[in-house]
Short mmCIF file of C-alpha atoms in Angstrom, two decimals:
data_model
loop_
_atom_site.label_atom_id
_atom_site.label_comp_id
_atom_site.label_asym_id
_atom_site.label_seq_id
_atom_site.Cartn_x
_atom_site.Cartn_y
_atom_site.Cartn_z
CA VAL A 1337 -0.42 10.41 -96.50
CA GLN A 1338 -2.94 12.85 -95.40
CA LEU A 1339 -3.57 16.28 -92.89
CA GLN A 1340 -7.20 18.39 -92.62
CA ALA A 1341 -6.93 21.41 -90.31
CA SER A 1342 -10.16 22.82 -88.61
CA GLY A 1343 -11.63 24.70 -85.81
CA GLY A 1344 -12.11 28.04 -87.85
CA GLY A 1345 -14.46 30.22 -87.39
CA LEU A 1346 -15.96 33.96 -87.30
CA VAL A 1347 -14.52 34.96 -84.06
CA GLU A 1348 -14.70 38.95 -82.80
CA PRO A 1349 -11.22 40.32 -81.86
CA GLY A 1350 -9.69 40.16 -77.98
CA ASN A 1351 -11.36 36.09 -78.36
CA SER A 1352 -9.77 32.94 -79.30
CA LEU A 1353 -10.61 30.08 -81.32
CA LYS A 1354 -8.18 26.55 -81.32
CA LEU A 1355 -7.53 25.01 -84.96
CA SER A 1356 -6.78 21.65 -84.64
CA CYS A 1357 -4.63 19.33 -87.71
CA VAL A 1358 -5.05 15.82 -87.78
CA VAL A 1359 -2.34 13.43 -89.60
CA SER A 1360 -2.99 10.12 -90.65
CA GLY A 1361 -0.78 7.94 -93.14
CA PHE A 1362 2.38 8.95 -91.13
CA SER A 1363 3.94 9.42 -87.24
CA LEU A 1364 3.83 12.35 -85.76
CA ASP A 1365 7.20 11.22 -83.84
CA ASP A 1366 8.74 11.37 -87.01
CA TYR A 1367 7.34 14.71 -89.43
CA SER A 1368 7.52 18.08 -87.81
CA ILE A 1369 4.81 19.92 -88.50
CA GLY A 1370 4.09 23.51 -88.98
CA TRP A 1371 1.06 26.38 -89.54
CA PHE A 1372 0.82 28.49 -92.71
CA ARG A 1373 -1.39 31.51 -92.86
CA GLN A 1374 -2.51 33.45 -95.87
CA ALA A 1375 -4.27 36.84 -95.42
CA PRO A 1376 -6.48 38.34 -98.99
CA GLY A 1377 -3.85 39.73 -100.96
CA LYS A 1378 -0.85 38.44 -99.41
CA GLU A 1379 1.83 35.75 -99.56
CA ARG A 1380 1.71 32.78 -97.40
CA GLU A 1381 3.56 32.90 -94.69
CA ALA A 1382 4.79 30.03 -92.18
CA ILE A 1383 3.28 31.34 -88.07
CA SER A 1384 4.66 28.61 -85.92
CA TYR A 1385 6.51 25.18 -85.97
CA ILE A 1386 6.76 22.01 -83.73
CA SER A 1387 9.63 19.96 -83.95
CA SER A 1388 9.18 15.96 -83.97
CA ARG A 1389 12.35 15.18 -82.69
CA ASP A 1390 12.31 17.40 -79.12
CA GLY A 1391 8.68 19.48 -79.33
CA SER A 1392 10.54 22.40 -79.59
CA THR A 1393 8.47 25.39 -81.20
CA TYR A 1394 8.98 28.65 -83.14
CA TYR A 1395 7.35 30.87 -83.98
CA ILE A 1396 6.99 34.56 -85.74
CA ASP A 1397 6.50 37.94 -83.96
CA SER A 1398 3.64 38.92 -84.37
CA VAL A 1399 2.40 35.91 -83.40
CA LYS A 1400 4.57 35.30 -80.94
CA GLY A 1401 3.07 35.34 -76.84
CA ARG A 1402 -1.24 34.78 -78.32
CA PHE A 1403 -0.75 31.75 -80.09
CA THR A 1404 0.00 28.27 -78.69
CA ILE A 1405 0.62 25.34 -81.07
CA SER A 1406 1.03 21.53 -79.37
CA ARG A 1407 1.11 18.14 -80.57
CA ASP A 1408 -1.09 15.38 -78.84
CA ASN A 1409 0.55 12.14 -80.22
CA ALA A 1410 -1.87 9.07 -79.39
CA LYS A 1411 -4.63 11.14 -81.02
CA ASN A 1412 -1.99 12.51 -84.07
CA THR A 1413 -2.95 15.62 -83.47
CA VAL A 1414 -1.25 19.40 -83.97
CA TYR A 1415 -3.20 22.00 -82.03
CA LEU A 1416 -2.99 25.84 -82.79
CA GLN A 1417 -4.53 27.74 -79.47
CA MET A 1418 -5.00 31.80 -80.89
CA ASN A 1419 -5.75 34.31 -78.44
CA SER A 1420 -6.11 37.87 -78.34
CA LEU A 1421 -6.95 37.75 -82.24
CA LYS A 1422 -6.98 40.79 -83.60
CA PRO A 1423 -8.75 40.95 -87.57
CA GLU A 1424 -4.80 41.09 -89.20
CA ASP A 1425 -4.97 37.88 -88.91
CA THR A 1426 -8.04 36.74 -90.87
CA ALA A 1427 -6.51 34.15 -93.30
CA VAL A 1428 -6.79 31.15 -94.41
CA TYR A 1429 -4.33 28.74 -92.34
CA THR A 1430 -3.04 25.41 -93.21
CA CYS A 1431 -0.31 22.72 -92.18
CA ALA A 1432 1.80 21.97 -93.44
CA ALA A 1433 4.43 18.46 -92.58
CA ASP A 1434 8.19 18.30 -92.85
CA LEU A 1435 9.32 15.27 -93.08
CA ARG A 1436 13.57 16.13 -92.60
CA GLY A 1437 12.78 18.02 -90.37
CA PRO A 1438 13.66 20.29 -87.45
CA HIS A 1439 16.75 22.47 -89.55
CA GLY A 1440 18.74 24.06 -86.35
CA GLY A 1441 15.87 26.21 -85.55
CA ILE A 1442 15.78 26.92 -90.16
CA TRP A 1443 11.20 26.05 -90.04
CA THR A 1444 9.51 29.19 -91.98
CA PRO A 1445 11.01 28.63 -96.57
CA GLU A 1446 8.29 26.29 -97.65
CA TYR A 1447 10.53 23.83 -99.85
CA LEU A 1448 10.56 21.74 -96.22
CA TYR A 1449 7.72 20.65 -96.18
CA ASP A 1450 6.58 17.31 -97.88
CA PHE A 1451 3.34 17.04 -96.97
CA TRP A 1452 0.04 19.92 -96.42
CA GLY A 1453 -3.24 20.06 -96.20
CA GLN A 1454 -6.51 22.31 -96.76
CA GLY A 1455 -7.29 25.46 -95.05
CA THR A 1456 -9.18 25.88 -92.71
CA LEU A 1457 -10.40 30.34 -92.59
CA VAL A 1458 -10.06 32.16 -89.63
CA THR A 1459 -12.05 35.75 -89.40
CA VAL A 1460 -11.86 38.16 -86.81
CA SER A 1461 -14.23 40.95 -87.17
CA SER A 1462 -16.40 42.45 -85.06
#
């Protein structure tokens, strides 16, 4: 089982970036996927989640309306479209797989996740 996040880079404030999480060794039909980020000097936080069951999506307040999570099961890929990026979005972004979810709307605790990918760095700066 592997997850590989990619698509990070340096972008100016207000611009957009699209991250990809390619999974292998399992099907997106069976696993819900969460995106996390860890900013310098801060703890890792869950920012978005997409359910394997019905495609329901969840976001933390700070990214709601700017970020969109989606999935393409045929490509075994989950995306995170990030618009209107801000300097405070600077972080290492990673994806994780949740076999037992969804959990009635609970998706942020890290203990819910079974597998983790490596991160991709997003830097928002002028």
